[in-house]
Phi, psi and omega in degrees: 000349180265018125302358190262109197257175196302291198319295216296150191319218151243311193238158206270139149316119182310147193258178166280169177293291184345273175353275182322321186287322161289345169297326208281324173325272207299359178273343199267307217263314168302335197271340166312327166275348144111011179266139147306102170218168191226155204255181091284148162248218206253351178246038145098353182313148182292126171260323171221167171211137202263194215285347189283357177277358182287338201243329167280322208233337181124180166268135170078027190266307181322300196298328185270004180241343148339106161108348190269164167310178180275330218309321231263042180248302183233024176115125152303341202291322203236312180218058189266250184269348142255018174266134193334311200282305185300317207276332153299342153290309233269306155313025170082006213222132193255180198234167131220173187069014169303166171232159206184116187267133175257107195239123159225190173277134188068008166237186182282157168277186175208135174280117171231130134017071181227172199175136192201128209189133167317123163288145204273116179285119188282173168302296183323317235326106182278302171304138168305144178260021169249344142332142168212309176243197197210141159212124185254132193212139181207157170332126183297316186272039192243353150259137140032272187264139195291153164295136168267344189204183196302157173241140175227138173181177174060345183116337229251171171193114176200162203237004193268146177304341167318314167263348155329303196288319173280333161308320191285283187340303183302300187309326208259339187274352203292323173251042161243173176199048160277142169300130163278154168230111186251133190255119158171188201278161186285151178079021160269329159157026206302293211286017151283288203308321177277010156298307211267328188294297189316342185249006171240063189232193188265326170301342199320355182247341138325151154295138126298104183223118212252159149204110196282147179280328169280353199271317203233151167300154187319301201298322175284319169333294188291345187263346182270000211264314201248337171078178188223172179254142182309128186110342195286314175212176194280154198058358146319038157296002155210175183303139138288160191242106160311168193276331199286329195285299205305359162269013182314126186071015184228214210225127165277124196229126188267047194303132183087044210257352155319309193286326189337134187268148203323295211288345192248333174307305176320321187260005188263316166296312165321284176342294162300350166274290234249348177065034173218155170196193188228165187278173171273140178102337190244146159262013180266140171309109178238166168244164198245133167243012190282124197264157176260155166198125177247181192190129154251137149241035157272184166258098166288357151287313154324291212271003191263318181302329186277350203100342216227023174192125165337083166351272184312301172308305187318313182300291208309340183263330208264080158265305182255109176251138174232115195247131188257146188271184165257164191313308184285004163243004169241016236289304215245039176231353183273316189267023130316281201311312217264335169277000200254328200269343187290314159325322175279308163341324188278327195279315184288334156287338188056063132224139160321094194236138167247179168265152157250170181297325161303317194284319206272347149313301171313307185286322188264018178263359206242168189265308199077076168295321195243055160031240183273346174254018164268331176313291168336301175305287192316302173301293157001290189277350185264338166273358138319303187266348187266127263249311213240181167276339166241167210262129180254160216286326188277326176297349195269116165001170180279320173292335185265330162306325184269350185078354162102112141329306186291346170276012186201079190284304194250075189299327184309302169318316209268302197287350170272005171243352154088028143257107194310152148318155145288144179099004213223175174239161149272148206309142177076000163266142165327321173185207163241144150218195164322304189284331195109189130319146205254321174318324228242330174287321150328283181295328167288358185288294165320310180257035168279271172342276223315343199230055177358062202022041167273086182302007177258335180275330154319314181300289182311007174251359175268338165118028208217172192262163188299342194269326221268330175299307197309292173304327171309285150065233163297316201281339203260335218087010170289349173303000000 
């Protein structure tokens, strides 16, 4: 951040007619290829924006964003103070082929395209000298070419093609009100996703009214899903208002709808067909206007083959489906995710906490059972304990320092190859010392060579994750 000076105004200064003719060049010459670009000055603000955000953003959008940060144009995810993309100007250094939701009040996002890079001091000087960087933007799906670096948006931040496909899907729902089904493991982000669908919908102005299905018993389920009339059961003394009703013209989000029980399926589908239902204790019909989004970690292909979920509702909640994959099948979405979250973690604390490079190995070595809110917790607990601003390997929970049982499956093996488990000593041995054991120092030695000290085809073939090897190691004098 100390590249960034001081001086400069909150808002861009009028520039000269020179000036303008040259923004005007260069906006002619980008909008001819169908490109976006925006000037920055050095405390990220928009100084110029060409004429095509009028056409993307609405009339008079070029003009209203003068003067605005860039974040609140294409996300904090990418520039705001801790974001990649900013922090990557600020070293001089340009990005392309990035993703970015282009967002303004009152219009839609859009996933875009971006590239970006410091501007170049002309001879001539011409160029405004309050420019400092260029950001070029054009429709995602009008490129080409794989995405090279994170896509941020939405509150999200990620770098794997998986989650592309689900930033487009979200990109692709903003002018629908089909029922969604969003599928994954717990603690990957569901109810953020259906969060993000609602609020970039034809709804965004409706309640979000969220309710898991797993938390409460049937009997209770069905009374918070439809509410009830006074008199209906015992403590029922006055009428209630259902979850169904209070979403009206908004967005329902149905968590857990795997669990939901067989007799509550029958009246969850009548809903979705006919939108109408009735409360417990009343016959009278009301209707409902709530658009649904449901969310599972069960496999509900599955639990419809045991018998124990409804064919027809499954099609019927699946009109859209979206599945967020885990965190350990996106292994390059961890250290994106795990700087967006430290970040926040820094704001609530007011320090400044980096990753050092060792912790961020150690993160991308753990399987992550409990996918980004396990991630989450693990930053939580390391900017707790840790002592300095940046954060090191020994500040990370215990399990995640050790890599996880599930990364040392055949623990037997690794003590028949004269490398202890983590967490173990080797049998028979006497102690520790700097150096180890000579036996257990002999086998990483061996299974060094054998992997031309490539410690990542090492680890794996000892069964052991790249950190818990890094430490060993260190641990036998082998650095």
């Amino acid at each position: 951040m100390g590249a960034e000076t001081s001086t400069l105004a909150p808002s861009c200064p009028p520039s000269g007619p020179e000036q303008e003719r040259v923004f005007s060049a260069v906006n002619a010459a980008f909008g001819s290829l169908g490109r976006a670009c925006l000037a920055l000055d050095g405390a990220f603000r928009v100084r110029y924006a060409s004429d095509l955000f009028d056409a993307l953003l609405g009339p008079g959008a070029a003009a209203r964003l003068r003067g605005s940060p860039v974040e609140a144009v294409l996300g904090a995810e990418m520039f705001g103070p801790e974001g990649p993309l900013r922090h990557a100007l600020l070293a001089g250094e340009k990005r392309e082929g990035w993703r970015a939701v282009l967002h303004s009040d009152g219009t839609d996002a859009r996933l875009m395209s971006v590239s970006a890079a410091p501007l170049q001091r002309d001879r001539y000087g011409v160029c405004d000298p309050e420019a400092r960087y260029l950001v070029v933007l054009r429709p995602a799906d009008e490129a080409t070419e794989e995405a090279s670096g994170p896509i941020g948006g939405f509150g999200l931040i990620a770098r794997s093609q998986a989650m592309s496909r689900v930033f487009r899907l979200i990109d692709t729902l903003q002018h629908s009100e089909a029922t969604v089904l969003i599928t994954g493991e717990s603690g990957t982000g569901k109810e953020v996703t259906a969060r993000i669908i609602h609020a970039h919908s034809p709804r965004k102005a409706g309640p979000f009214v969220a309710v898991n299905a797993a938390a409460l018993p049937g009997d209770l389920l069905e009374s918070e899903l439809f509410g009830h009339v006074r008199g209906a059961f015992t403590g029922a003394v006055r009428d209630r208002v259902g979850r169904f009703e209070a979403a009206n013209d908004g967005t329902l989000f149905l968590d857990e709808v795997g669990d939901v029980p067989m007799h509550l399926q029958v009246k969850l589908l009548r809903v979705l067909q006919e939108h109408t239902y009735e409360r417990v204790g009343d016959s009278e019909s009301r209707l409902t206007t709530a658009r649904i989004i449901a969310a599972t970690n069960r496999n509900l292909r599955r639990a419809v083959a045991e018998g124990t979920f409804r064919e027809d509702l499954y099609y019927r909640l699946r009109v859209f489906p979206i599945e967020v994959p885990p965190l350990r099948a996106r292994r390059e979405d961890i250290e994106p995710i795990a700087r967006l979250l430290l970040s926040r973690a820094s704001a609530r604390t007011g320090r400044a906490l980096q990753l050092s490079p060792e912790a961020v190995r150690v993160l991308l070595s753990y399987e992550w059972p409990g996918n980004v809110r396990e991630l989450e917790n693990a930053l939580e607990f390391a900017a707790t304990v840790a002592r300095g601003q940046t954060l090191q390997p020994e500040d990370l929970p215990p399990e995640v320092l050790d890599g996880g049982s599930i990364l040392h499956p055949d623990r037997a093996s690794l003590t028949a190859s004269g490398v202890a488990p983590p967490g173990t000593r080797p049998r028979g041995s006497p102690g520790t010392t700097r150096h180890g054991p000579p036996a257990e120092r002999e086998a990483v030695v061996r299974a060094l060579e054998a992997h031309a000290w490539n410690r990542i085809e090492t680890a794996r073939a000892l069964g052991m994750s790249r950190s818990t090897l890094w430490r060993r190691m260190r641990a036998l004098g082998l650095e």
